[in-house]
PDB file of C-alpha atoms in Angstrom:
ATOM      1  CA  MET A 274       1.088  11.503   2.164  1.00 59.00           C
ATOM      2  CA  VAL A 275      -1.900  10.532   5.168  1.00 65.00           C
ATOM      3  CA  ASP A 276      -3.191  14.632   4.411  1.00 67.00           C
ATOM      4  CA  SER A 277      -3.559  13.279   0.498  1.00 74.00           C
ATOM      5  CA  TRP A 278      -5.343  11.199   1.660  1.00 76.00           C
ATOM      6  CA  THR A 279      -9.855  12.340   1.078  1.00 86.00           C
ATOM      7  CA  THR A 280     -11.448   9.478   1.928  1.00 93.00           C
ATOM      8  CA  SER A 281     -13.670   9.644   5.533  1.00 94.00           C
ATOM      9  CA  MET A 282     -12.179   7.258   8.165  1.00 95.00           C
ATOM     10  CA  PRO A 283     -15.651   4.423   7.284  1.00 96.00           C
ATOM     11  CA  GLU A 284     -13.972   4.656   3.199  1.00 95.00           C
ATOM     12  CA  THR A 285     -10.276   4.753   4.714  1.00 93.00           C
ATOM     13  CA  ILE A 286     -11.235   0.941   7.105  1.00 95.00           C
ATOM     14  CA  SER A 287     -13.993  -0.371   4.106  1.00 95.00           C
ATOM     15  CA  ILE A 288     -11.918  -0.249   1.230  1.00 94.00           C
ATOM     16  CA  LEU A 289      -8.657  -1.563   3.730  1.00 93.00           C
ATOM     17  CA  LYS A 290     -11.036  -4.149   4.670  1.00 93.00           C
ATOM     18  CA  SER A 291     -11.575  -4.975   1.245  1.00 93.00           C
ATOM     19  CA  ASN A 292      -8.309  -5.403   0.508  1.00 93.00           C
ATOM     20  CA  ILE A 293      -5.729  -6.548   3.098  1.00 90.00           C
ATOM     21  CA  LYS A 294      -5.454 -10.069   4.096  1.00 89.00           C
ATOM     22  CA  LEU A 295      -4.130 -11.122   7.500  1.00 86.00           C
ATOM     23  CA  ASP A 296      -0.907 -13.397   8.261  1.00 83.00           C
ATOM     24  CA  PRO A 297      -1.294 -17.000   7.628  1.00 80.00           C
ATOM     25  CA  GLY A 298      -0.953 -18.051  11.086  1.00 84.00           C
ATOM     26  CA  PHE A 299      -1.836 -14.605  12.840  1.00 87.00           C
ATOM     27  CA  ALA A 300      -5.030 -15.760  13.679  1.00 90.00           C
ATOM     28  CA  ALA A 301      -4.203 -19.755  15.219  1.00 90.00           C
ATOM     29  CA  PHE A 302      -1.896 -17.724  17.090  1.00 88.00           C
ATOM     30  CA  TYR A 303      -4.147 -15.011  17.986  1.00 91.00           C
ATOM     31  CA  SER A 304      -5.966 -18.568  19.315  1.00 92.00           C
ATOM     32  CA  TRP A 305      -3.563 -19.536  21.519  1.00 90.00           C
ATOM     33  CA  ALA A 306      -1.936 -16.648  22.656  1.00 90.00           C
ATOM     34  CA  ARG A 307      -6.126 -16.810  24.646  1.00 92.00           C
ATOM     35  CA  LYS A 308      -5.755 -20.170  25.266  1.00 92.00           C
ATOM     36  CA  ASN A 309      -2.533 -19.350  27.090  1.00 90.00           C
ATOM     37  CA  SER A 310      -2.719 -16.357  29.078  1.00 89.00           C
ATOM     38  CA  VAL A 311       0.283 -15.618  26.891  1.00 87.00           C
ATOM     39  CA  PRO A 312      -0.506 -11.129  26.584  1.00 88.00           C
ATOM     40  CA  VAL A 313      -0.942 -10.087  22.278  1.00 90.00           C
ATOM     41  CA  VAL A 314       0.305  -6.412  22.044  1.00 90.00           C
ATOM     42  CA  VAL A 315       0.668  -4.844  19.200  1.00 91.00           C
ATOM     43  CA  LEU A 316       3.090  -2.186  18.242  1.00 89.00           C
ATOM     44  CA  SER A 317       1.808  -0.167  15.282  1.00 88.00           C
ATOM     45  CA  SER A 318       2.926   3.254  12.659  1.00 85.00           C
ATOM     46  CA  GLY A 319      -0.061   2.528  11.875  1.00 89.00           C
ATOM     47  CA  MET A 320      -3.342   4.146  13.615  1.00 93.00           C
ATOM     48  CA  VAL A 321      -5.123   2.748  15.722  1.00 96.00           C
ATOM     49  CA  PRO A 322      -9.230   2.452  14.405  1.00 96.00           C
ATOM     50  CA  VAL A 323      -7.214   0.915  11.786  1.00 95.00           C
ATOM     51  CA  ILE A 324      -4.927  -1.879  13.165  1.00 95.00           C
ATOM     52  CA  ARG A 325      -8.673  -1.904  15.339  1.00 96.00           C
ATOM     53  CA  ALA A 326     -11.822  -2.684  12.834  1.00 96.00           C
ATOM     54  CA  MET A 327      -9.270  -5.443  10.396  1.00 95.00           C
ATOM     55  CA  LEU A 328      -8.202  -7.153  13.845  1.00 95.00           C
ATOM     56  CA  ILE A 329     -12.164  -7.888  14.252  1.00 96.00           C
ATOM     57  CA  HIS A 330     -13.116  -7.731  11.091  1.00 95.00           C
ATOM     58  CA  LEU A 331      -9.703 -10.692   9.789  1.00 93.00           C
ATOM     59  CA  VAL A 332     -10.025 -12.485  14.118  1.00 94.00           C
ATOM     60  CA  GLY A 333     -13.469 -11.643  15.252  1.00 94.00           C
ATOM     61  CA  PRO A 334     -14.653 -10.105  17.920  1.00 95.00           C
ATOM     62  CA  GLU A 335     -12.362 -11.143  20.699  1.00 94.00           C
ATOM     63  CA  ALA A 336      -9.965  -9.847  19.234  1.00 94.00           C
ATOM     64  CA  ALA A 337     -11.470  -6.896  19.611  1.00 94.00           C
ATOM     65  CA  ASP A 338      -9.374  -7.361  23.496  1.00 92.00           C
ATOM     66  CA  ILE A 339      -5.955  -7.016  21.613  1.00 95.00           C
ATOM     67  CA  GLU A 340      -4.101  -3.830  22.951  1.00 93.00           C
ATOM     68  CA  ILE A 341      -2.906  -1.906  20.371  1.00 94.00           C
ATOM     69  CA  GLU A 342      -0.394   0.910  20.695  1.00 92.00           C
ATOM     70  CA  ALA A 343      -0.123   3.446  17.185  1.00 92.00           C
ATOM     71  CA  ASN A 344      -0.426   6.450  16.265  1.00 93.00           C
ATOM     72  CA  ASN A 345      -4.179   7.483  16.738  1.00 95.00           C
ATOM     73  CA  VAL A 346      -6.800   9.800  14.249  1.00 95.00           C
ATOM     74  CA  GLN A 347      -6.982  13.404  15.622  1.00 95.00           C
ATOM     75  CA  PRO A 348      -9.846  15.650  13.931  1.00 94.00           C
ATOM     76  CA  LYS A 349      -7.876  18.136  10.792  1.00 93.00           C
ATOM     77  CA  PRO A 350     -10.066  21.065  10.451  1.00 92.00           C
ATOM     78  CA  PRO A 351     -12.141  23.121   8.729  1.00 92.00           C
ATOM     79  CA  LEU A 352     -14.040  19.932   9.283  1.00 92.00           C
ATOM     80  CA  ASN A 353     -13.683  18.122  12.501  1.00 93.00           C
ATOM     81  CA  ASP A 354     -15.185  15.430  11.845  1.00 93.00           C
ATOM     82  CA  ALA A 355     -13.422  11.642  10.842  1.00 93.00           C
ATOM     83  CA  ASP A 356     -16.737  10.023   9.074  1.00 94.00           C
ATOM     84  CA  GLN A 357     -16.838  13.099   7.176  1.00 94.00           C
ATOM     85  CA  ARG A 358     -14.518  13.256   3.599  1.00 94.00           C
ATOM     86  CA  GLY A 359     -10.874  15.368   4.856  1.00 91.00           C
ATOM     87  CA  GLY A 360     -12.047  15.806   8.261  1.00 94.00           C
ATOM     88  CA  TRP A 361      -8.899  13.559  10.062  1.00 94.00           C
ATOM     89  CA  THR A 362      -4.882  13.079   9.903  1.00 93.00           C
ATOM     90  CA  ILE A 363      -3.137  10.949  12.026  1.00 92.00           C
ATOM     91  CA  LYS A 364      -2.200  11.712  14.903  1.00 93.00           C
ATOM     92  CA  PHE A 365       1.430  10.006  15.540  1.00 92.00           C
ATOM     93  CA  HIS A 366       2.109   8.742  19.363  1.00 90.00           C
ATOM     94  CA  ASP A 367       5.425   9.759  19.779  1.00 88.00           C
ATOM     95  CA  ASP A 368       7.812  12.329  17.475  1.00 86.00           C
ATOM     96  CA  SER A 369      10.164   9.843  16.665  1.00 80.00           C
ATOM     97  CA  GLY A 370      11.280   9.512  12.481  1.00 73.00           C
ATOM     98  CA  PHE A 371       7.902   6.563  12.092  1.00 70.00           C
ATOM     99  CA  GLY A 372       6.499   8.466  14.280  1.00 78.00           C
ATOM    100  CA  HIS A 373       6.335   6.228  17.152  1.00 81.00           C
ATOM    101  CA  ASP A 374       9.312   4.981  18.462  1.00 84.00           C
ATOM    102  CA  LYS A 375       8.215   1.266  19.119  1.00 87.00           C
ATOM    103  CA  SER A 376      11.252   0.284  22.282  1.00 86.00           C
ATOM    104  CA  LEU A 377       9.701   3.283  24.420  1.00 87.00           C
ATOM    105  CA  ALA A 378       6.829   0.711  24.060  1.00 87.00           C
ATOM    106  CA  ILE A 379       8.172  -2.379  24.305  1.00 88.00           C
ATOM    107  CA  ARG A 380      11.003  -0.556  28.073  1.00 89.00           C
ATOM    108  CA  PRO A 381       8.401  -0.680  30.540  1.00 90.00           C
ATOM    109  CA  TYR A 382       7.365  -3.904  30.036  1.00 89.00           C
ATOM    110  CA  ALA A 383      10.889  -5.242  29.801  1.00 89.00           C
ATOM    111  CA  GLU A 384      12.374  -3.275  32.626  1.00 93.00           C
ATOM    112  CA  ALA A 385       9.128  -4.968  34.691  1.00 94.00           C
ATOM    113  CA  ILE A 386       9.956  -8.409  34.009  1.00 92.00           C
ATOM    114  CA  LYS A 387      14.141  -7.908  34.491  1.00 92.00           C
ATOM    115  CA  LYS A 388      13.087  -7.373  38.583  1.00 96.00           C
ATOM    116  CA  LEU A 389      11.153 -10.301  38.331  1.00 95.00           C
ATOM    117  CA  PRO A 390      12.903 -13.125  39.118  1.00 96.00           C
ATOM    118  CA  ARG A 391      15.234 -15.065  37.441  1.00 92.00           C
ATOM    119  CA  GLU A 392      13.404 -18.641  37.024  1.00 93.00           C
ATOM    120  CA  GLU A 393       9.844 -16.566  36.553  1.00 93.00           C
ATOM    121  CA  GLN A 394      10.899 -14.143  33.783  1.00 91.00           C
ATOM    122  CA  PRO A 395       9.785 -14.885  30.669  1.00 90.00           C
ATOM    123  CA  THR A 396      10.409 -14.686  27.072  1.00 86.00           C
ATOM    124  CA  LEU A 397      10.160 -11.424  25.605  1.00 87.00           C
ATOM    125  CA  LEU A 398       9.880 -11.931  21.830  1.00 83.00           C
ATOM    126  CA  TYR A 399       8.591  -8.961  19.252  1.00 83.00           C
ATOM    127  CA  ALA A 400       7.608 -10.658  15.827  1.00 80.00           C
ATOM    128  CA  GLY A 401       8.085  -7.370  12.631  1.00 76.00           C
ATOM    129  CA  ASP A 402       9.218  -6.479   9.009  1.00 69.00           C
ATOM    130  CA  GLY A 403       9.687  -3.250   8.939  1.00 68.00           C
ATOM    131  CA  VAL A 404      12.730  -0.416   9.241  1.00 69.00           C
ATOM    132  CA  SER A 405      10.446   1.024  11.891  1.00 71.00           C
ATOM    133  CA  ASP A 406      10.229  -1.965  14.031  1.00 76.00           C
ATOM    134  CA  MET A 407      14.668  -2.258  14.439  1.00 75.00           C
ATOM    135  CA  SER A 408      14.516  -0.432  17.107  1.00 78.00           C
ATOM    136  CA  ALA A 409      11.827  -2.846  19.053  1.00 81.00           C
ATOM    137  CA  ALA A 410      13.968  -6.031  18.005  1.00 77.00           C
ATOM    138  CA  ALA A 411      16.904  -4.835  20.729  1.00 79.00           C
ATOM    139  CA  GLU A 412      13.839  -4.389  22.762  1.00 83.00           C
ATOM    140  CA  THR A 413      13.662  -7.773  22.734  1.00 83.00           C
ATOM    141  CA  ASP A 414      14.518 -11.461  24.143  1.00 82.00           C
ATOM    142  CA  LEU A 415      13.863 -12.963  21.193  1.00 78.00           C
ATOM    143  CA  LEU A 416      12.469 -11.819  17.385  1.00 74.00           C
ATOM    144  CA  PHE A 417      11.251 -12.610  15.239  1.00 73.00           C
ATOM    145  CA  ALA A 418      11.005 -11.196  11.578  1.00 67.00           C
ATOM    146  CA  LYS A 419       9.560 -11.897   7.706  1.00 65.00           C
ATOM    147  CA  ALA A 420      11.931 -12.311   5.527  1.00 64.00           C
ATOM    148  CA  GLY A 421      11.703  -9.788   2.601  1.00 61.00           C
ATOM    149  CA  HIS A 422      10.435  -6.759   4.261  1.00 53.00           C
ATOM    150  CA  ASP A 423      12.883  -4.238   5.792  1.00 50.00           C
ATOM    151  CA  LEU A 424      14.366  -5.719   8.419  1.00 50.00           C
ATOM    152  CA  VAL A 425      15.493  -9.211   6.679  1.00 51.00           C
ATOM    153  CA  THR A 426      17.486  -7.941   4.243  1.00 49.00           C
ATOM    154  CA  GLU A 427      19.754  -8.478   2.382  1.00 43.00           C
ATOM    155  CA  GLY A 428      23.698  -6.310   3.586  1.00 44.00           C
ATOM    156  CA  LYS A 429      21.548  -4.298   6.196  1.00 44.00           C
ATOM    157  CA  THR A 430      24.420  -5.151   8.856  1.00 41.00           C
ATOM    158  CA  ASP A 431      22.460  -3.253  11.940  1.00 53.00           C
ATOM    159  CA  VAL A 432      19.871  -6.549  11.423  1.00 50.00           C
ATOM    160  CA  LYS A 433      23.174  -8.665  11.798  1.00 51.00           C
ATOM    161  CA  LYS A 434      24.173  -6.896  14.812  1.00 60.00           C
ATOM    162  CA  VAL A 435      19.691  -7.022  16.394  1.00 56.00           C
ATOM    163  CA  ALA A 436      19.945 -10.268  15.903  1.00 52.00           C
ATOM    164  CA  GLU A 437      23.694 -11.241  17.618  1.00 57.00           C
ATOM    165  CA  LYS A 438      22.454  -8.409  20.658  1.00 60.00           C
ATOM    166  CA  THR A 439      18.847 -11.093  20.776  1.00 51.00           C
ATOM    167  CA  LEU A 440      21.079 -13.827  20.762  1.00 49.00           C
ATOM    168  CA  GLU A 441      23.617 -12.514  23.596  1.00 61.00           C
ATOM    169  CA  ARG A 442      20.198 -11.640  25.638  1.00 55.00           C
ATOM    170  CA  VAL A 443      18.549 -14.702  25.390  1.00 47.00           C
ATOM    171  CA  HIS A 444      21.890 -17.349  25.892  1.00 52.00           C
ATOM    172  CA  SER A 445      22.809 -14.970  28.896  1.00 61.00           C
ATOM    173  CA  LYS A 446      19.127 -15.921  30.794  1.00 51.00           C
ATOM    174  CA  ASP A 447      20.398 -19.606  30.555  1.00 49.00           C
TER     175      ASP A 447
END
């Protein structure tokens, strides 16, 4: 699908800036997180330069500090220049079905937290809305999911299992 795009990366970002809105509450959440020294990491199946540009555009220059783990952009022959039409393509983060197995990015944080004394262990939370978020949701203590999106859809037993596993983890810390 990405290979069907013929816009340059700057054109792509410009189009997205004109058409994408920020989730309500994210800017306030990020401001609170910064003030309270709560790290925010964006895990996405999108592309780092697009996500970075959108965050800065929609949140402000302070969003440049947000850590992003996502797919990237790479030059595409014969032009090999993302600033030219047809000169870029996606570089997947890994070989998983979604191009980025987010659980692999969360696991080091979860393992580091487990090494802390129990009373010092922070709660690891994850917010997501799509099927590419399933594996990551299973690695965290607390899951926030948007109703009406792929992660929370009536009849999906996987979501129920993830929620039950998450609740078990939270209660086992008590």
